[in-house]
Amino acid sequence: KTEQDQSLVSREAQWKVEVDRGVMNTDGIIVGKVYHDINRDGIQQKQDGELGVAGVRLYMENGNFVVTDPEGKYNFYGISAKTHVLKVDRTTIPNATELVTQSNRNTGDAGSRFVDLKYGELHRA
């Protein structure tokens, strides 16, 4: 209504909005790094020669896999929120390399890890 108490009529408009996954995505991302932990403290220290290991293949429980880059980094994108298992393909690690656990979240094998991924989370494994 206007100040003079008259009704106004406007044209009706419609618009169709389609929201894609974008920021509303509930899938998560798992990232990590495979490196030589010379002093076994669980922290990579490049200045002490603890370099990443390239070419290591890691599998998920569904058979999907990634291969570490030249810095030993890897990532799995578009992963559903639930508990997943990551497993290192031991045939892709350098000879005489010993895998060590960094937590108790594994299958009893240092080459595995449980990942509890939440909705939309970026999880470091």
Short mmCIF file of N, CA and C in Angstrom, two decimals:
data_model
loop_
_atom_site.label_atom_id
_atom_site.label_comp_id
_atom_site.label_asym_id
_atom_site.label_seq_id
_atom_site.Cartn_x
_atom_site.Cartn_y
_atom_site.Cartn_z
N LYS A 1 0.83 -1.18 0.00
CA LYS A 1 0.00 0.00 0.00
C LYS A 1 0.88 1.24 0.00
N THR A 2 0.36 2.26 -0.57
CA THR A 2 1.08 3.53 -0.63
C THR A 2 0.76 4.36 0.60
N GLU A 3 1.43 5.53 0.70
CA GLU A 3 1.16 6.43 1.82
C GLU A 3 -0.28 6.93 1.79
N GLN A 4 -0.88 6.98 0.60
CA GLN A 4 -2.27 7.42 0.47
C GLN A 4 -3.24 6.25 0.65
N ASP A 5 -2.74 5.13 1.14
CA ASP A 5 -3.56 3.95 1.39
C ASP A 5 -4.16 3.36 0.12
N GLN A 6 -3.43 3.47 -0.96
CA GLN A 6 -3.89 2.87 -2.21
C GLN A 6 -3.11 1.57 -2.43
N SER A 7 -3.79 0.61 -2.98
CA SER A 7 -3.16 -0.67 -3.27
C SER A 7 -2.34 -0.58 -4.54
N LEU A 8 -1.20 -1.24 -4.53
CA LEU A 8 -0.36 -1.32 -5.71
C LEU A 8 -0.35 -2.76 -6.20
N VAL A 9 -0.36 -2.91 -7.48
CA VAL A 9 -0.28 -4.24 -8.08
C VAL A 9 0.99 -4.29 -8.91
N SER A 10 1.76 -5.32 -8.70
CA SER A 10 2.97 -5.47 -9.50
C SER A 10 2.85 -6.73 -10.33
N ARG A 11 3.70 -6.80 -11.29
CA ARG A 11 3.70 -8.00 -12.12
C ARG A 11 4.27 -9.17 -11.31
N GLU A 12 3.72 -10.32 -11.57
CA GLU A 12 4.20 -11.52 -10.90
C GLU A 12 5.39 -12.06 -11.67
N ALA A 13 6.40 -12.47 -10.96
CA ALA A 13 7.59 -13.02 -11.60
C ALA A 13 7.89 -14.39 -11.00
N GLN A 14 8.44 -15.23 -11.81
CA GLN A 14 8.87 -16.55 -11.35
C GLN A 14 10.29 -16.79 -11.83
N TRP A 15 10.99 -17.52 -11.05
CA TRP A 15 12.36 -17.87 -11.42
C TRP A 15 12.65 -19.26 -10.91
N LYS A 16 13.26 -20.04 -11.74
CA LYS A 16 13.61 -21.40 -11.34
C LYS A 16 15.08 -21.41 -10.93
N VAL A 17 15.35 -21.89 -9.74
CA VAL A 17 16.71 -21.96 -9.23
C VAL A 17 17.06 -23.43 -9.02
N GLU A 18 18.17 -23.82 -9.59
CA GLU A 18 18.64 -25.19 -9.41
C GLU A 18 19.93 -25.14 -8.60
N VAL A 19 19.92 -25.79 -7.46
CA VAL A 19 21.09 -25.80 -6.59
C VAL A 19 21.84 -27.10 -6.83
N ASP A 20 23.09 -26.97 -7.28
CA ASP A 20 23.88 -28.19 -7.45
C ASP A 20 24.67 -28.42 -6.17
N ARG A 21 25.46 -29.44 -6.18
CA ARG A 21 26.13 -29.86 -4.96
C ARG A 21 27.04 -28.79 -4.38
N GLY A 22 27.91 -28.20 -5.17
CA GLY A 22 28.77 -27.11 -4.73
C GLY A 22 29.11 -27.14 -3.26
N VAL A 23 28.85 -26.02 -2.57
CA VAL A 23 29.16 -25.93 -1.14
C VAL A 23 28.20 -26.74 -0.29
N MET A 24 27.12 -27.21 -0.89
CA MET A 24 26.16 -28.04 -0.16
C MET A 24 26.54 -29.52 -0.18
N ASN A 25 27.67 -29.83 -0.76
CA ASN A 25 28.11 -31.21 -0.93
C ASN A 25 28.38 -31.86 0.43
N THR A 26 27.88 -33.06 0.61
CA THR A 26 28.12 -33.79 1.86
C THR A 26 29.27 -34.78 1.74
N ASP A 27 29.80 -34.95 0.52
CA ASP A 27 30.94 -35.85 0.35
C ASP A 27 32.18 -35.24 0.99
N GLY A 28 33.09 -36.09 1.39
CA GLY A 28 34.30 -35.63 2.04
C GLY A 28 35.54 -35.87 1.20
N ILE A 29 36.66 -35.43 1.74
CA ILE A 29 37.96 -35.58 1.10
C ILE A 29 38.91 -36.17 2.13
N ILE A 30 39.68 -37.15 1.71
CA ILE A 30 40.71 -37.73 2.57
C ILE A 30 42.06 -37.36 1.97
N VAL A 31 42.91 -36.73 2.77
CA VAL A 31 44.24 -36.35 2.31
C VAL A 31 45.28 -36.95 3.25
N GLY A 32 46.49 -37.11 2.75
CA GLY A 32 47.55 -37.63 3.58
C GLY A 32 48.89 -37.58 2.89
N LYS A 33 49.89 -38.14 3.57
CA LYS A 33 51.25 -38.10 3.05
C LYS A 33 51.98 -39.36 3.50
N VAL A 34 52.76 -39.92 2.59
CA VAL A 34 53.63 -41.05 2.91
C VAL A 34 55.05 -40.50 2.87
N TYR A 35 55.78 -40.66 3.97
CA TYR A 35 57.14 -40.10 4.04
C TYR A 35 58.04 -40.98 4.91
N HIS A 36 59.33 -40.77 4.78
CA HIS A 36 60.32 -41.48 5.59
C HIS A 36 60.39 -40.80 6.95
N ASP A 37 59.91 -41.45 7.99
CA ASP A 37 59.93 -40.89 9.34
C ASP A 37 61.16 -41.45 10.05
N ILE A 38 62.30 -40.86 9.77
CA ILE A 38 63.59 -41.38 10.24
C ILE A 38 63.65 -41.48 11.76
N ASN A 39 63.17 -40.45 12.47
CA ASN A 39 63.25 -40.48 13.93
C ASN A 39 61.98 -41.01 14.59
N ARG A 40 61.02 -41.46 13.79
CA ARG A 40 59.78 -42.10 14.27
C ARG A 40 58.99 -41.25 15.25
N ASP A 41 58.93 -39.95 15.02
CA ASP A 41 58.14 -39.09 15.90
C ASP A 41 56.77 -38.75 15.33
N GLY A 42 56.46 -39.25 14.13
CA GLY A 42 55.15 -39.01 13.52
C GLY A 42 55.00 -37.65 12.89
N ILE A 43 56.10 -36.89 12.80
CA ILE A 43 56.08 -35.56 12.20
C ILE A 43 57.14 -35.50 11.11
N GLN A 44 56.73 -35.09 9.92
CA GLN A 44 57.70 -34.99 8.83
C GLN A 44 58.59 -33.76 9.03
N GLN A 45 59.90 -33.98 9.00
CA GLN A 45 60.87 -32.89 9.14
C GLN A 45 61.80 -32.95 7.93
N LYS A 46 61.44 -32.18 6.91
CA LYS A 46 62.20 -32.22 5.65
C LYS A 46 63.65 -31.82 5.85
N GLN A 47 63.90 -30.88 6.76
CA GLN A 47 65.28 -30.43 6.98
C GLN A 47 66.16 -31.55 7.53
N ASP A 48 65.55 -32.58 8.10
CA ASP A 48 66.30 -33.73 8.62
C ASP A 48 66.30 -34.90 7.65
N GLY A 49 65.88 -34.64 6.41
CA GLY A 49 65.91 -35.68 5.38
C GLY A 49 64.68 -36.57 5.32
N GLU A 50 63.62 -36.19 6.03
CA GLU A 50 62.40 -36.99 6.02
C GLU A 50 61.54 -36.58 4.82
N LEU A 51 61.88 -37.14 3.68
CA LEU A 51 61.22 -36.77 2.43
C LEU A 51 60.02 -37.65 2.14
N GLY A 52 59.12 -37.12 1.32
CA GLY A 52 57.95 -37.88 0.88
C GLY A 52 58.36 -39.03 -0.03
N VAL A 53 57.49 -40.04 -0.10
CA VAL A 53 57.76 -41.21 -0.94
C VAL A 53 56.78 -41.20 -2.10
N ALA A 54 57.30 -41.03 -3.30
CA ALA A 54 56.47 -40.99 -4.51
C ALA A 54 56.13 -42.40 -4.99
N GLY A 55 54.99 -42.52 -5.66
CA GLY A 55 54.64 -43.77 -6.32
C GLY A 55 54.04 -44.85 -5.44
N VAL A 56 53.67 -44.51 -4.21
CA VAL A 56 53.05 -45.50 -3.32
C VAL A 56 51.55 -45.55 -3.63
N ARG A 57 51.04 -46.74 -3.81
CA ARG A 57 49.60 -46.91 -4.10
C ARG A 57 48.86 -47.21 -2.81
N LEU A 58 47.76 -46.47 -2.59
CA LEU A 58 46.89 -46.69 -1.44
C LEU A 58 45.50 -47.04 -1.93
N TYR A 59 44.94 -48.09 -1.34
CA TYR A 59 43.61 -48.57 -1.71
C TYR A 59 42.59 -48.22 -0.63
N MET A 60 41.35 -48.01 -1.08
CA MET A 60 40.22 -47.95 -0.16
C MET A 60 39.53 -49.31 -0.18
N GLU A 61 38.63 -49.53 0.75
CA GLU A 61 37.95 -50.82 0.86
C GLU A 61 37.12 -51.18 -0.36
N ASN A 62 36.75 -50.18 -1.17
CA ASN A 62 35.94 -50.45 -2.37
C ASN A 62 36.78 -50.69 -3.62
N GLY A 63 38.11 -50.70 -3.47
CA GLY A 63 38.99 -50.95 -4.61
C GLY A 63 39.53 -49.70 -5.27
N ASN A 64 38.96 -48.52 -4.96
CA ASN A 64 39.51 -47.28 -5.50
C ASN A 64 40.92 -47.08 -4.94
N PHE A 65 41.78 -46.51 -5.75
CA PHE A 65 43.15 -46.28 -5.28
C PHE A 65 43.70 -44.97 -5.81
N VAL A 66 44.73 -44.49 -5.13
CA VAL A 66 45.48 -43.31 -5.56
C VAL A 66 46.96 -43.67 -5.47
N VAL A 67 47.78 -42.87 -6.13
CA VAL A 67 49.23 -43.04 -6.09
C VAL A 67 49.83 -41.73 -5.59
N THR A 68 50.75 -41.82 -4.65
CA THR A 68 51.34 -40.61 -4.08
C THR A 68 52.13 -39.84 -5.13
N ASP A 69 52.11 -38.51 -4.99
CA ASP A 69 52.81 -37.63 -5.92
C ASP A 69 54.30 -37.55 -5.54
N PRO A 70 55.10 -36.73 -6.22
CA PRO A 70 56.54 -36.66 -5.91
C PRO A 70 56.87 -36.26 -4.47
N GLU A 71 55.93 -35.60 -3.77
CA GLU A 71 56.14 -35.23 -2.37
C GLU A 71 55.53 -36.24 -1.40
N GLY A 72 54.99 -37.34 -1.93
CA GLY A 72 54.38 -38.35 -1.09
C GLY A 72 52.94 -38.06 -0.70
N LYS A 73 52.35 -37.02 -1.27
CA LYS A 73 50.99 -36.62 -0.92
C LYS A 73 49.96 -37.39 -1.75
N TYR A 74 48.79 -37.58 -1.16
CA TYR A 74 47.69 -38.25 -1.86
C TYR A 74 46.36 -37.65 -1.40
N ASN A 75 45.30 -37.89 -2.19
CA ASN A 75 43.96 -37.46 -1.80
C ASN A 75 42.90 -38.29 -2.50
N PHE A 76 41.83 -38.52 -1.79
CA PHE A 76 40.63 -39.17 -2.32
C PHE A 76 39.51 -38.13 -2.24
N TYR A 77 38.87 -37.81 -3.39
CA TYR A 77 37.78 -36.83 -3.43
C TYR A 77 36.43 -37.51 -3.56
N GLY A 78 35.38 -36.81 -3.13
CA GLY A 78 34.01 -37.29 -3.32
C GLY A 78 33.71 -38.56 -2.56
N ILE A 79 34.17 -38.63 -1.32
CA ILE A 79 34.04 -39.84 -0.52
C ILE A 79 32.83 -39.70 0.42
N SER A 80 32.03 -40.74 0.51
CA SER A 80 30.84 -40.71 1.36
C SER A 80 31.23 -40.72 2.84
N ALA A 81 30.37 -40.10 3.64
CA ALA A 81 30.62 -40.00 5.08
C ALA A 81 30.32 -41.34 5.75
N LYS A 82 31.35 -42.00 6.21
CA LYS A 82 31.25 -43.25 6.97
C LYS A 82 32.68 -43.67 7.31
N THR A 83 32.83 -44.81 7.92
CA THR A 83 34.17 -45.32 8.24
C THR A 83 34.73 -46.04 7.02
N HIS A 84 35.94 -45.65 6.64
CA HIS A 84 36.62 -46.26 5.50
C HIS A 84 37.92 -46.90 5.97
N VAL A 85 38.47 -47.76 5.13
CA VAL A 85 39.77 -48.37 5.41
C VAL A 85 40.72 -48.02 4.28
N LEU A 86 41.89 -47.48 4.63
CA LEU A 86 42.96 -47.24 3.65
C LEU A 86 44.02 -48.31 3.86
N LYS A 87 44.57 -48.79 2.77
CA LYS A 87 45.60 -49.85 2.85
C LYS A 87 46.71 -49.54 1.85
N VAL A 88 47.94 -49.62 2.31
CA VAL A 88 49.11 -49.41 1.46
C VAL A 88 49.40 -50.68 0.67
N ASP A 89 49.64 -50.51 -0.61
CA ASP A 89 50.08 -51.63 -1.46
C ASP A 89 51.58 -51.79 -1.22
N ARG A 90 51.95 -52.80 -0.47
CA ARG A 90 53.36 -52.99 -0.07
C ARG A 90 54.29 -53.23 -1.26
N THR A 91 53.74 -53.64 -2.39
CA THR A 91 54.60 -53.84 -3.57
C THR A 91 55.06 -52.52 -4.17
N THR A 92 54.49 -51.40 -3.70
CA THR A 92 54.84 -50.09 -4.27
C THR A 92 55.72 -49.25 -3.35
N ILE A 93 56.10 -49.80 -2.19
CA ILE A 93 57.00 -49.05 -1.31
C ILE A 93 58.44 -49.52 -1.55
N PRO A 94 59.41 -48.65 -1.28
CA PRO A 94 60.81 -49.04 -1.50
C PRO A 94 61.21 -50.27 -0.69
N ASN A 95 62.12 -51.06 -1.23
CA ASN A 95 62.63 -52.24 -0.52
C ASN A 95 63.21 -51.84 0.82
N ALA A 96 63.11 -52.73 1.78
CA ALA A 96 63.63 -52.55 3.14
C ALA A 96 62.92 -51.42 3.89
N THR A 97 61.76 -51.00 3.42
CA THR A 97 60.99 -49.97 4.11
C THR A 97 60.07 -50.64 5.13
N GLU A 98 60.06 -50.11 6.34
CA GLU A 98 59.19 -50.63 7.39
C GLU A 98 58.06 -49.64 7.61
N LEU A 99 56.83 -50.13 7.54
CA LEU A 99 55.68 -49.28 7.83
C LEU A 99 55.45 -49.27 9.34
N VAL A 100 55.17 -48.09 9.90
CA VAL A 100 54.89 -47.96 11.33
C VAL A 100 53.53 -47.29 11.51
N THR A 101 52.86 -47.65 12.60
CA THR A 101 51.56 -47.06 12.88
C THR A 101 51.74 -45.71 13.56
N GLN A 102 50.80 -44.81 13.27
CA GLN A 102 50.80 -43.51 13.95
C GLN A 102 49.62 -43.39 14.90
N SER A 103 48.77 -44.40 14.90
CA SER A 103 47.63 -44.43 15.82
C SER A 103 47.17 -45.88 15.97
N ASN A 104 46.20 -46.08 16.84
CA ASN A 104 45.66 -47.43 17.01
C ASN A 104 44.47 -47.68 16.08
N ARG A 105 44.21 -46.78 15.15
CA ARG A 105 43.08 -46.89 14.22
C ARG A 105 43.50 -47.65 12.97
N ASN A 106 43.79 -48.94 13.15
CA ASN A 106 44.20 -49.77 12.02
C ASN A 106 43.65 -51.18 12.19
N THR A 107 43.88 -52.01 11.20
CA THR A 107 43.36 -53.38 11.23
C THR A 107 44.36 -54.36 11.85
N GLY A 108 45.26 -53.85 12.68
CA GLY A 108 46.30 -54.70 13.25
C GLY A 108 47.50 -54.80 12.33
N ASP A 109 47.53 -53.95 11.34
CA ASP A 109 48.57 -53.94 10.31
C ASP A 109 49.02 -52.50 10.11
N ALA A 110 50.31 -52.24 10.19
CA ALA A 110 50.83 -50.88 10.05
C ALA A 110 50.54 -50.29 8.67
N GLY A 111 50.21 -51.11 7.71
CA GLY A 111 49.91 -50.62 6.36
C GLY A 111 48.46 -50.28 6.14
N SER A 112 47.68 -50.23 7.23
CA SER A 112 46.26 -49.91 7.10
C SER A 112 45.88 -48.81 8.07
N ARG A 113 44.72 -48.20 7.80
CA ARG A 113 44.22 -47.16 8.69
C ARG A 113 42.71 -47.03 8.52
N PHE A 114 42.00 -46.93 9.65
CA PHE A 114 40.57 -46.60 9.61
C PHE A 114 40.43 -45.09 9.52
N VAL A 115 39.48 -44.64 8.72
CA VAL A 115 39.20 -43.21 8.58
C VAL A 115 37.71 -43.02 8.83
N ASP A 116 37.36 -42.30 9.89
CA ASP A 116 35.97 -41.98 10.20
C ASP A 116 35.64 -40.63 9.57
N LEU A 117 35.11 -40.67 8.37
CA LEU A 117 34.85 -39.45 7.60
C LEU A 117 33.46 -38.92 7.91
N LYS A 118 33.38 -37.64 8.27
CA LYS A 118 32.10 -36.99 8.55
C LYS A 118 31.62 -36.25 7.30
N TYR A 119 30.36 -35.83 7.29
CA TYR A 119 29.77 -35.14 6.15
C TYR A 119 30.57 -33.89 5.79
N GLY A 120 31.01 -33.81 4.54
CA GLY A 120 31.70 -32.63 4.03
C GLY A 120 33.07 -32.38 4.62
N GLU A 121 33.63 -33.33 5.31
CA GLU A 121 34.89 -33.14 6.03
C GLU A 121 36.11 -33.29 5.13
N LEU A 122 37.14 -32.51 5.43
CA LEU A 122 38.47 -32.71 4.88
C LEU A 122 39.24 -33.43 5.98
N HIS A 123 39.49 -34.72 5.79
CA HIS A 123 40.09 -35.56 6.83
C HIS A 123 41.54 -35.86 6.49
N ARG A 124 42.41 -35.62 7.44
CA ARG A 124 43.83 -35.94 7.25
C ARG A 124 44.09 -37.33 7.81
N ALA A 125 44.57 -38.21 6.94
CA ALA A 125 44.81 -39.59 7.36
C ALA A 125 46.30 -39.90 7.35
#
